[in-house]
XYZ file of N, CA and C in Angstrom:
759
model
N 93.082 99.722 91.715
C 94.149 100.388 92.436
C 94.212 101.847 91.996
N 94.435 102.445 92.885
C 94.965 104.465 92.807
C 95.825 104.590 93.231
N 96.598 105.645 92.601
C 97.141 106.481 93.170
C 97.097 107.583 92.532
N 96.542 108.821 93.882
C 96.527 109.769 93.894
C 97.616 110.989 94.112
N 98.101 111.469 92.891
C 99.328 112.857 93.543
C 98.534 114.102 94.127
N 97.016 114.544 93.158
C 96.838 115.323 94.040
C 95.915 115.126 94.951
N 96.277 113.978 95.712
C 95.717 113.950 97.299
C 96.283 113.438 98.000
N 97.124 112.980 97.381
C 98.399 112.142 98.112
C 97.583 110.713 98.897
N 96.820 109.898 98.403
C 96.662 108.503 98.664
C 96.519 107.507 97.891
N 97.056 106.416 98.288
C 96.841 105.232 97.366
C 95.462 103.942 98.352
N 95.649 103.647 96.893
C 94.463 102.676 97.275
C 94.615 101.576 96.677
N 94.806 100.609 97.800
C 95.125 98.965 97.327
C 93.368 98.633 97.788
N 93.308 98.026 96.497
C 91.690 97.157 96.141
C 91.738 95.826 96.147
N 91.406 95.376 97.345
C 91.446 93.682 97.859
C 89.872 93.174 96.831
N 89.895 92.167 96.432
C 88.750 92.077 95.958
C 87.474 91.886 96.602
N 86.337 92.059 96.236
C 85.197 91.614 96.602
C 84.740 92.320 98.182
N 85.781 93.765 98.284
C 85.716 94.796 99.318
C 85.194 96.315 99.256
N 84.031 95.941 97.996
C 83.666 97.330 97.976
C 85.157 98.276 97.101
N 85.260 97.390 96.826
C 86.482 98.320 95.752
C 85.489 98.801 94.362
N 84.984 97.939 94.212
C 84.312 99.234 92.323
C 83.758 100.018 93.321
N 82.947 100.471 94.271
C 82.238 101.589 94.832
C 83.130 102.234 95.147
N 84.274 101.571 95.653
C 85.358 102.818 96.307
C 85.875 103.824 95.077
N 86.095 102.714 93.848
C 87.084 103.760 92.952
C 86.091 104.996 92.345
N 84.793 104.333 91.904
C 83.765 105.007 91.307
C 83.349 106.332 92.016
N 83.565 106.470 93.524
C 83.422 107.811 94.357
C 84.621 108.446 94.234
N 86.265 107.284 93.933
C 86.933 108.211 94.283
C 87.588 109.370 92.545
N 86.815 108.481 91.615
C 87.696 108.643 90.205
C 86.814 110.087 89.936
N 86.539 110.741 90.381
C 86.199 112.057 90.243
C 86.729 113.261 90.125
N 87.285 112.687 91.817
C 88.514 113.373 92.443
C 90.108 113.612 91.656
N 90.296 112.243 90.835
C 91.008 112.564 90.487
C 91.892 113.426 89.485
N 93.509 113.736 90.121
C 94.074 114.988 88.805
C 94.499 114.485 87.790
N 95.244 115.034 86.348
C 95.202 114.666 85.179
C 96.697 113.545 85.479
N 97.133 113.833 86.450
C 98.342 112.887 86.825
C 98.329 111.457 87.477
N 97.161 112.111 87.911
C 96.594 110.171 88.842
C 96.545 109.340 88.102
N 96.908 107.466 88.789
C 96.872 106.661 88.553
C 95.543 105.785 89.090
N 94.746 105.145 88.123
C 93.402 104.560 88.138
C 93.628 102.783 87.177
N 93.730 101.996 88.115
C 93.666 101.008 87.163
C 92.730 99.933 87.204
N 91.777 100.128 86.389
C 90.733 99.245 86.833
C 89.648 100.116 86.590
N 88.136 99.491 86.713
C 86.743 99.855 86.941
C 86.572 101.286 85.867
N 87.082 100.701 84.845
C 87.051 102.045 83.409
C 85.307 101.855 83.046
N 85.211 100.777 82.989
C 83.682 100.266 82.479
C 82.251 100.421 83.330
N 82.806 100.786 84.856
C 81.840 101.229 85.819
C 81.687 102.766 85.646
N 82.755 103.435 85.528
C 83.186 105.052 85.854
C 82.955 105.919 84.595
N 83.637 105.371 83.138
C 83.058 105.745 82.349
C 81.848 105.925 81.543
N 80.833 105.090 81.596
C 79.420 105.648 81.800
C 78.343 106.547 82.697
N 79.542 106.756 83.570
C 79.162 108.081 84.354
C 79.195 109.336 84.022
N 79.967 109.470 83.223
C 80.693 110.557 82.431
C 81.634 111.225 83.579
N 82.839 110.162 83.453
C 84.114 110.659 84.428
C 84.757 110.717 83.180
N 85.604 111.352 83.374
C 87.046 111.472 82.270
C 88.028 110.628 82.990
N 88.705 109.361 82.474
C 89.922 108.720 82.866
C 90.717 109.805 83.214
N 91.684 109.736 83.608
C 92.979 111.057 84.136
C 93.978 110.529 82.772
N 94.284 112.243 82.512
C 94.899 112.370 80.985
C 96.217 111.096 81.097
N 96.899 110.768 82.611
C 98.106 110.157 82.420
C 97.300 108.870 81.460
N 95.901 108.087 82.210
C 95.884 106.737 81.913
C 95.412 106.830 80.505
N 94.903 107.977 79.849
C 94.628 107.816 78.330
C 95.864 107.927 77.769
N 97.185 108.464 78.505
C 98.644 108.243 77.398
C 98.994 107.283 77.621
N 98.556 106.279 78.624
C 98.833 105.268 78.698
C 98.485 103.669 77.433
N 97.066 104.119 76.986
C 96.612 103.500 76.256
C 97.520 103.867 74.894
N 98.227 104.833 74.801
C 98.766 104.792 73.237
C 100.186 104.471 73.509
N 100.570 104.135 74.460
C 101.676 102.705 74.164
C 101.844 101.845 73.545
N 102.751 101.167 73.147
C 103.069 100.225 71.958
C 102.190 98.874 72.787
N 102.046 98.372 73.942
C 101.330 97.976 74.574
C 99.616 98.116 74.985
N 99.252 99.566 75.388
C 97.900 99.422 75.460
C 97.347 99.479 74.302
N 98.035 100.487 72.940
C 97.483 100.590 71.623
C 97.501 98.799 70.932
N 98.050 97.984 71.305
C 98.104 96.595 70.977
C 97.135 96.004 71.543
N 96.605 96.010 72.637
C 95.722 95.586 73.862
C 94.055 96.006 73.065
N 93.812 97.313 73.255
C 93.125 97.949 72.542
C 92.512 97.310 71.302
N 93.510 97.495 70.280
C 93.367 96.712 69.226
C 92.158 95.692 69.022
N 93.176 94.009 69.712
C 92.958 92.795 70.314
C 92.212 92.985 70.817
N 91.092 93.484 71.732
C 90.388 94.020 72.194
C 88.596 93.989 71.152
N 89.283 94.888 70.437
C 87.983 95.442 69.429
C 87.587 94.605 68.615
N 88.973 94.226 68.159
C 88.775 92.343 67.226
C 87.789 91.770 67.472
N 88.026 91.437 68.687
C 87.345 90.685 69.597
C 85.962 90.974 69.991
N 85.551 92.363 69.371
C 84.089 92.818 69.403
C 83.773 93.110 71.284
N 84.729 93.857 71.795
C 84.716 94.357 72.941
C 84.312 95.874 73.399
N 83.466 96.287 73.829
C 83.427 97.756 73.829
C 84.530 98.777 74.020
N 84.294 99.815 73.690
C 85.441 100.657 74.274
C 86.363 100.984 75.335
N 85.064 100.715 76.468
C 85.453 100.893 77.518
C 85.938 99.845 78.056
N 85.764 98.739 78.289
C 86.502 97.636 78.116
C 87.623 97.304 77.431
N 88.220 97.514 76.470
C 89.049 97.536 75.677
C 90.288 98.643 76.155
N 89.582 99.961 76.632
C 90.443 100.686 76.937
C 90.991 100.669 78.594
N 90.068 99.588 79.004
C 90.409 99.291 80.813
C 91.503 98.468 80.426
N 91.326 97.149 79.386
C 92.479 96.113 79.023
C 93.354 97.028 78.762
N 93.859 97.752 78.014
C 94.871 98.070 77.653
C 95.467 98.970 78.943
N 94.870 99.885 79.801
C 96.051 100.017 80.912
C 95.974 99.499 82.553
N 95.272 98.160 82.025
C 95.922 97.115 82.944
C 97.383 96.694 82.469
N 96.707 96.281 80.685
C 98.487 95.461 80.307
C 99.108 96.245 80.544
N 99.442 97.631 80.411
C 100.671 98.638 80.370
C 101.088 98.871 81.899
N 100.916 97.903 83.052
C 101.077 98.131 83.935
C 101.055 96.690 84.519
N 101.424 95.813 83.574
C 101.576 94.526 84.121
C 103.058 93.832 85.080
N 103.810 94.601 83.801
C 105.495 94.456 83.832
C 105.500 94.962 85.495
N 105.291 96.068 85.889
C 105.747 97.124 86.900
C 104.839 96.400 88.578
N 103.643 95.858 88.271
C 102.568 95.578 89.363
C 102.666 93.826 89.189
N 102.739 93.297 88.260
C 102.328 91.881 88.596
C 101.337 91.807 87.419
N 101.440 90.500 87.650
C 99.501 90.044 86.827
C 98.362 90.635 86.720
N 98.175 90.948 88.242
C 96.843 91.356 88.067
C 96.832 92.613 88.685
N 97.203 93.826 88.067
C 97.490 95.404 88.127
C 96.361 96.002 89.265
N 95.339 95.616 88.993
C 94.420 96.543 89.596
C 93.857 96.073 90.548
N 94.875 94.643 91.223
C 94.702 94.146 92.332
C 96.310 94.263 93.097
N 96.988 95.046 92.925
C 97.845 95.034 92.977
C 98.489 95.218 94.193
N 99.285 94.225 94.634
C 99.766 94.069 96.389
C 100.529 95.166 96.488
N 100.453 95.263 97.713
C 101.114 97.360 98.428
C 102.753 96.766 98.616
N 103.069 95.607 98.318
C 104.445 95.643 98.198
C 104.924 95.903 96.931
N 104.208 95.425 96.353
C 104.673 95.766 94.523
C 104.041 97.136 94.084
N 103.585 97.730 95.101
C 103.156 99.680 94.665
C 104.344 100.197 95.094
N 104.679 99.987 96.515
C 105.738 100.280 97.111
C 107.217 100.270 96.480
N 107.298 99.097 95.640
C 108.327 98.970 94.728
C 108.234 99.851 93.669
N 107.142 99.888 92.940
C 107.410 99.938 91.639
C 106.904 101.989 92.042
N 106.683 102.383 92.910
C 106.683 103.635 93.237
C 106.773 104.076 94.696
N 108.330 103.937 94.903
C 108.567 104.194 96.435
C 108.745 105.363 97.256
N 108.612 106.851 96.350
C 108.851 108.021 96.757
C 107.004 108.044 96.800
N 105.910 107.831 96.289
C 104.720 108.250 96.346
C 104.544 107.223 97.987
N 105.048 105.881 97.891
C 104.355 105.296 98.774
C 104.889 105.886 100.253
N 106.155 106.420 100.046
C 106.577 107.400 101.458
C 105.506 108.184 101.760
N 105.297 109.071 100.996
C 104.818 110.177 101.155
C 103.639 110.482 101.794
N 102.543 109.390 100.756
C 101.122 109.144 100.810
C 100.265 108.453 101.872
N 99.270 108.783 102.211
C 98.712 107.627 102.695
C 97.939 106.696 102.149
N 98.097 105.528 102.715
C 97.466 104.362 101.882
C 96.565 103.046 102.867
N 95.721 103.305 102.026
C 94.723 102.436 102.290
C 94.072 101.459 101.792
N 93.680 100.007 102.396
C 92.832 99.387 101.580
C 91.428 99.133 102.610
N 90.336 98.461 102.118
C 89.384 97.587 102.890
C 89.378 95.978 103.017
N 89.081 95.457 104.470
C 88.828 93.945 104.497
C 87.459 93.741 104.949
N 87.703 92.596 105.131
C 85.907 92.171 104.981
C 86.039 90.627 105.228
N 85.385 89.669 106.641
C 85.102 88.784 106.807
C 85.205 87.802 105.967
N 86.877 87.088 106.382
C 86.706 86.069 104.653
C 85.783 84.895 104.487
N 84.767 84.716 105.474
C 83.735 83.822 105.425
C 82.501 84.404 104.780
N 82.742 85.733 104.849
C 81.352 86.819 104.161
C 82.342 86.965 102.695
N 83.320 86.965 102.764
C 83.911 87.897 101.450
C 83.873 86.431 100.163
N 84.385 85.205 100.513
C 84.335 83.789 99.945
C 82.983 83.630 99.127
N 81.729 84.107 100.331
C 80.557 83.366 99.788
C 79.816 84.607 98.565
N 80.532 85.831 98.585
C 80.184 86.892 97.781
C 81.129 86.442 96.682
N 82.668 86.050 96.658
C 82.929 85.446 95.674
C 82.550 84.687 94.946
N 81.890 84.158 95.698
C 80.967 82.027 95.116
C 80.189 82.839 94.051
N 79.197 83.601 94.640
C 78.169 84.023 93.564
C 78.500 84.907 92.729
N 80.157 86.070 92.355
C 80.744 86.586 91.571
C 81.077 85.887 90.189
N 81.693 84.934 90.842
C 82.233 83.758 89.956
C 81.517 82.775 89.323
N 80.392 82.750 89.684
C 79.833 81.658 89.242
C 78.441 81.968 88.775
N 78.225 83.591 88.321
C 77.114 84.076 87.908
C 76.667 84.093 86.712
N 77.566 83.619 85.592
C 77.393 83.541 84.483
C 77.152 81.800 84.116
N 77.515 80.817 85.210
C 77.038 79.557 84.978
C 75.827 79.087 84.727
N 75.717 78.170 83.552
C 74.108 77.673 83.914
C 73.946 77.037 85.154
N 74.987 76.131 85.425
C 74.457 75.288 87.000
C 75.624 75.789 88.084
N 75.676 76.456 88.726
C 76.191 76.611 89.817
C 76.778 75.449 90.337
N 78.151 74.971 90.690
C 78.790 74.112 91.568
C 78.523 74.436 92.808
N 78.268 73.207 93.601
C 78.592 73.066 94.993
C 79.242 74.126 95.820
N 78.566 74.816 96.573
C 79.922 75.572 97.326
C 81.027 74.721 97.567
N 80.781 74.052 98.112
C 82.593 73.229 99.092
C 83.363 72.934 97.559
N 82.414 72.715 96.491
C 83.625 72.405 95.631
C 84.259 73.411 94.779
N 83.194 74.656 95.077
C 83.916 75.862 94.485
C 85.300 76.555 95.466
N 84.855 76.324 96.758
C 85.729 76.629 97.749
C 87.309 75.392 97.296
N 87.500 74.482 97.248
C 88.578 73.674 97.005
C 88.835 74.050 95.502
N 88.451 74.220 94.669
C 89.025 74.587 93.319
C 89.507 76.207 94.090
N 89.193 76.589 94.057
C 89.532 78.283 94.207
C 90.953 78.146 95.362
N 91.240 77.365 95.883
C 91.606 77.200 97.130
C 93.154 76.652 96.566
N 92.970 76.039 95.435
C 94.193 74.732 94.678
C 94.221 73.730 95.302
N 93.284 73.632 96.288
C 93.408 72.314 96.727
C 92.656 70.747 95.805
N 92.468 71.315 95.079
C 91.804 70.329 94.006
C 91.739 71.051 92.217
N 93.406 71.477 91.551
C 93.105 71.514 90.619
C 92.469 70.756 89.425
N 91.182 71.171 88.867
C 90.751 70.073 88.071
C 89.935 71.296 86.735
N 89.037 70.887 86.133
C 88.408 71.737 85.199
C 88.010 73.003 85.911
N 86.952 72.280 86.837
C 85.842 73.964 87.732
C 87.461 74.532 88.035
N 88.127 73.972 88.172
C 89.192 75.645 88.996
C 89.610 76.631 87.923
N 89.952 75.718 86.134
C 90.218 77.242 85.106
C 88.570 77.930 84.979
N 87.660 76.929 85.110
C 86.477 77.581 84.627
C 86.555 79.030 86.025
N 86.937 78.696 87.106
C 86.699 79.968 88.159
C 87.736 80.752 88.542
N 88.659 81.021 87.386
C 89.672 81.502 86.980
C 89.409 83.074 87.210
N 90.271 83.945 88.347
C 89.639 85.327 88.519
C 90.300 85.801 89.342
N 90.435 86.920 90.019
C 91.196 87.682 90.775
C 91.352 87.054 92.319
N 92.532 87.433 92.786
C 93.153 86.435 94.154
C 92.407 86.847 95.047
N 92.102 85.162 95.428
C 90.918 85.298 96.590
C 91.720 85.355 98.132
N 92.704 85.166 98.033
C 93.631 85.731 99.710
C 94.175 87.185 98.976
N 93.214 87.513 100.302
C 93.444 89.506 99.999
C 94.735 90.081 100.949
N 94.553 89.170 102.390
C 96.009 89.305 102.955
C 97.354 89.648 102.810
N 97.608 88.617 101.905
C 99.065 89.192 101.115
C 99.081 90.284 99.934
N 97.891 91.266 99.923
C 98.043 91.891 99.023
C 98.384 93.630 99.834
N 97.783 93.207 101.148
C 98.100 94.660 101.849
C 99.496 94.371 103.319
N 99.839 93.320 103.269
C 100.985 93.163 104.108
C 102.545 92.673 103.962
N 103.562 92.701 104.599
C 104.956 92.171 104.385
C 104.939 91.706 105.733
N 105.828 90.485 105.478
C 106.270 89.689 106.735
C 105.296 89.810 108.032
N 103.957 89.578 107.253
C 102.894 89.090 108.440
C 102.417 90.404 108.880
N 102.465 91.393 108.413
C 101.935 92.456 108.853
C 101.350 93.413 108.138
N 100.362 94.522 108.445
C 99.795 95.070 107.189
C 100.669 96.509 107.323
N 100.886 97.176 105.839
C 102.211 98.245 105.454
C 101.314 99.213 105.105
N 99.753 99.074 105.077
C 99.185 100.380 104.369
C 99.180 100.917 105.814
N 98.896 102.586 105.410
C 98.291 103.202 106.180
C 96.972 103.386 107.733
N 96.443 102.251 106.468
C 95.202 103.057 107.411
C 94.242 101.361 106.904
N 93.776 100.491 107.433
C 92.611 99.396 107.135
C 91.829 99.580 107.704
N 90.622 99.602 106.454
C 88.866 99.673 107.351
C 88.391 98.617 106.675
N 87.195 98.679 107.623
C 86.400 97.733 107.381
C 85.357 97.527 106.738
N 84.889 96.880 106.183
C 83.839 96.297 105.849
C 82.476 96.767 106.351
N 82.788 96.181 107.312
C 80.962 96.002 107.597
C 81.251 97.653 108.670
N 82.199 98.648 108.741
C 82.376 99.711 108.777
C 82.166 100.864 108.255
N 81.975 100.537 107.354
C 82.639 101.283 105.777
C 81.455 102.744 105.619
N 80.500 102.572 105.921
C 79.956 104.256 106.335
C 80.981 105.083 107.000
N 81.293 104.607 108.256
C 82.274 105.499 109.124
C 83.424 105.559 108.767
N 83.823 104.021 108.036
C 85.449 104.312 108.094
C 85.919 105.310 107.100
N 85.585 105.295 106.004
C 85.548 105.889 104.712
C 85.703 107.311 104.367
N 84.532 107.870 105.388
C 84.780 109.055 105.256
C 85.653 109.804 106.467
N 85.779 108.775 107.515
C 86.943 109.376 108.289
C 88.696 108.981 107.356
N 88.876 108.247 106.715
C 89.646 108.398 106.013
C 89.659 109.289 105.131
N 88.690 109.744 104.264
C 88.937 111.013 103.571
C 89.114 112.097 104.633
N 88.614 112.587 105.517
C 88.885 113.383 106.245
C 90.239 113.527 106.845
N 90.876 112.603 106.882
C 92.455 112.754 107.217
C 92.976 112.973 106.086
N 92.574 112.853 104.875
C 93.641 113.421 103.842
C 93.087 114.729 103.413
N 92.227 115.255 103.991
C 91.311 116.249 103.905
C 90.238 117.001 102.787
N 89.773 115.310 102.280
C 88.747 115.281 101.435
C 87.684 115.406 102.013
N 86.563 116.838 102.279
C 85.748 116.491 102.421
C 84.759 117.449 101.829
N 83.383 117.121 102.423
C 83.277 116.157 102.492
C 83.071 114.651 101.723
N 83.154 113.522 102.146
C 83.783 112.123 101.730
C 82.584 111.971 100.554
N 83.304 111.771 99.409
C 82.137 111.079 98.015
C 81.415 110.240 98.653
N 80.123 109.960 98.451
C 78.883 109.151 98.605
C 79.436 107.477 97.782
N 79.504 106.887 98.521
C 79.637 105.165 97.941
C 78.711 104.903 96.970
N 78.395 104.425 96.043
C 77.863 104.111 95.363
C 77.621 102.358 95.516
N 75.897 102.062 95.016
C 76.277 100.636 95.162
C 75.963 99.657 93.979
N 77.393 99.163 93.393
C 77.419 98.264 92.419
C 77.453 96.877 92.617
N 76.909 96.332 91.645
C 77.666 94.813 91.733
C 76.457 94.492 92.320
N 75.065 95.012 92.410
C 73.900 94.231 93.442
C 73.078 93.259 92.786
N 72.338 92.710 92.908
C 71.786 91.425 92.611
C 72.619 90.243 92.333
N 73.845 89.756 92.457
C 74.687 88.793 92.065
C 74.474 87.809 93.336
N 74.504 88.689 94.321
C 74.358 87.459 95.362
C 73.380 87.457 95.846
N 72.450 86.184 96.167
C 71.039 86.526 97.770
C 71.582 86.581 98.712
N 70.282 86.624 99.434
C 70.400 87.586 100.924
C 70.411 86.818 101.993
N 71.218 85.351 101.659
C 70.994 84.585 102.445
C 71.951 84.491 103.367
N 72.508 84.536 104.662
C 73.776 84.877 105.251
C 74.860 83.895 104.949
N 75.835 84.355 105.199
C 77.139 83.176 104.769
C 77.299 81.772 105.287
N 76.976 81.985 107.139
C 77.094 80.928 107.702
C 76.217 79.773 107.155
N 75.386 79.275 106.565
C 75.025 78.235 106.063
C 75.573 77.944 104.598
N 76.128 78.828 104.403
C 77.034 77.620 103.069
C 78.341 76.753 103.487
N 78.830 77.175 104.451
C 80.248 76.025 105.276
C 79.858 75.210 106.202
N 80.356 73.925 105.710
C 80.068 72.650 106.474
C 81.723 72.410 106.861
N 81.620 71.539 108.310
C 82.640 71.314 108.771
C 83.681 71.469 108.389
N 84.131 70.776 106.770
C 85.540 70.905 106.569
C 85.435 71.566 105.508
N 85.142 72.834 105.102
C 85.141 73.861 105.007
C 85.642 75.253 105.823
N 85.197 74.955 106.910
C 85.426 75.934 107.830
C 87.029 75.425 107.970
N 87.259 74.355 108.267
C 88.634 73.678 108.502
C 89.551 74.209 107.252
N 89.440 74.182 106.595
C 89.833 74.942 104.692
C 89.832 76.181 105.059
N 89.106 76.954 105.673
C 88.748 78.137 105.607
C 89.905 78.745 106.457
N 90.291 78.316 107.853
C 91.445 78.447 108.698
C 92.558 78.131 108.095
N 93.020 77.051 107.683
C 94.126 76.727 107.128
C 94.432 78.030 106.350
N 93.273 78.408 105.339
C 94.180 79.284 104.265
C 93.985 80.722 104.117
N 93.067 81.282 105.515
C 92.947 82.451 106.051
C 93.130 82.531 107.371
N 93.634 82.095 108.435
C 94.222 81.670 109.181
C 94.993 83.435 110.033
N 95.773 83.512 109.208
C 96.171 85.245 109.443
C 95.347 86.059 109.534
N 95.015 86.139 108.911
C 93.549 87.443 108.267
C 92.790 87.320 109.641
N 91.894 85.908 109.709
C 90.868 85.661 111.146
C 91.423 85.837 111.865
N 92.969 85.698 112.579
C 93.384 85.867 113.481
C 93.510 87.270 113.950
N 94.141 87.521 113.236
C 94.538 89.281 113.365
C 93.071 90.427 113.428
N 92.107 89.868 112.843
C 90.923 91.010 113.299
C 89.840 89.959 113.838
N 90.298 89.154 114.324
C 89.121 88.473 114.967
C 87.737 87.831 114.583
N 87.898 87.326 112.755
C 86.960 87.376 112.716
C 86.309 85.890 112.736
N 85.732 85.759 112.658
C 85.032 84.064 113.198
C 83.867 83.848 111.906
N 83.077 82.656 111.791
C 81.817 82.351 111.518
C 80.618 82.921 111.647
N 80.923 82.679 113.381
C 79.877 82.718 114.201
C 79.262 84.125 114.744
């Protein structure tokens, strides 16, 4: 998640939407006042400088604790210093900060969210699921079943595999809408995202638009989505994205 004062946009990061590429083009840009939470461990080996707010952030009685716990733990720096201003921004965003729903930005900063424009990306939750499957389950020796990774992830079958695939919320929906509708600014797409991207910077009059970067590659093959859902799957798949497919049309097929 961002937010930007001097550009005046925020950025809600749905998961598994091209969000580390998004922040990694956009954490450049940012001023010593911006808010960056998340993807410290992608950006800082770039040689970006965090924005001075999120390093005072880390010497809170909170991130300096985080930090800490952290190093104990034989964690790198940069890692350690991403933990610590997630926690310092737990209280204010929720659980999971740097996934943080545009109603709880909106709350917890309602004069920026007037002001600003805000944006997130979606992405086919039948394409976005099966990029999860192989997120989540890349560090396994044996890979589970799709359908049974899909029902653990889903709660429709809490059992062991669901803490083992324990990870950021896989309905991205409720993270950019209120009462059934989406509150950001501006939603692009996915399989858009050349065009949309930099016509969004261009309305806040970034240009021209940072170059995407592409992370996160080899985790999944190149095999298309539609053959990992069998019948009642797809049936699972409606039930609990249901909104999302409806509203941009997106199908299987």
């Amino acid at each position: 998640m961002i937010i930007s004062h001097k550009h005046k946009f925020i950025f809600i990061h749905c998961p598994k939407t091209a969000g580390s590429s998004i922040t990694s083009a956009l954490a450049p840009l940012l001023g010593v006042r911006d808010i960056q939470i998340g993807h410290f461990p992608e950006t800082i080996p770039l040689g970006i400088v965090p924005p001075l707010a999120m390093i005072a952030r880390s010497f809170t009685f909170t991130g300096a604790k985080t930090i800490a716990g952290n190093i104990r733990a034989g964690k790198p720096m940069n890692k350690a210093f991403d933990a610590a201003v997630k926690a310092s921004y737990r209280k204010a965003l929720g659980p999971v900060p740097a996934h943080a729903s545009a109603v709880n930005v909106r709350r917890a900063f309602p004069k920026s969210w007037e002001e600003y424009s805000s944006f997130c990306v979606v992405r086919n939750p039948y394409d976005r699921v099966v990029s999860d499957y192989f997120y989540r389950t890349n560090k396994m020796s044996t890979r589970p079943e799709f359908s049974n990774y899909l029902r653990a992830v889903l709660g429709d079958e809490r059992n062991e595999l669901s803490s083992r695939l324990y990870g950021n919320p896989i309905k991205t929906w409720p993270l950019y809408t209120a009462d059934s509708r989406p509150i950001v600014s501006r939603v692009l797409r996915y399989e858009n995202l050349e065009d949309d991207f930099p016509r969004f910077m261009a309305s806040i009059n970034v240009q021209p638009a940072p170059q995407l970067p592409r992370l996160k590659q080899g985790i999944r093959n190149e095999a298309g989505f539609r053959q990992f859902f069998q019948s009642q799957d797809v049936d699972l798949m409606k039930r609990h994205f249901g909104e999302e497919l409806d509203h941009y049309g997106y199908t299987i097929s």
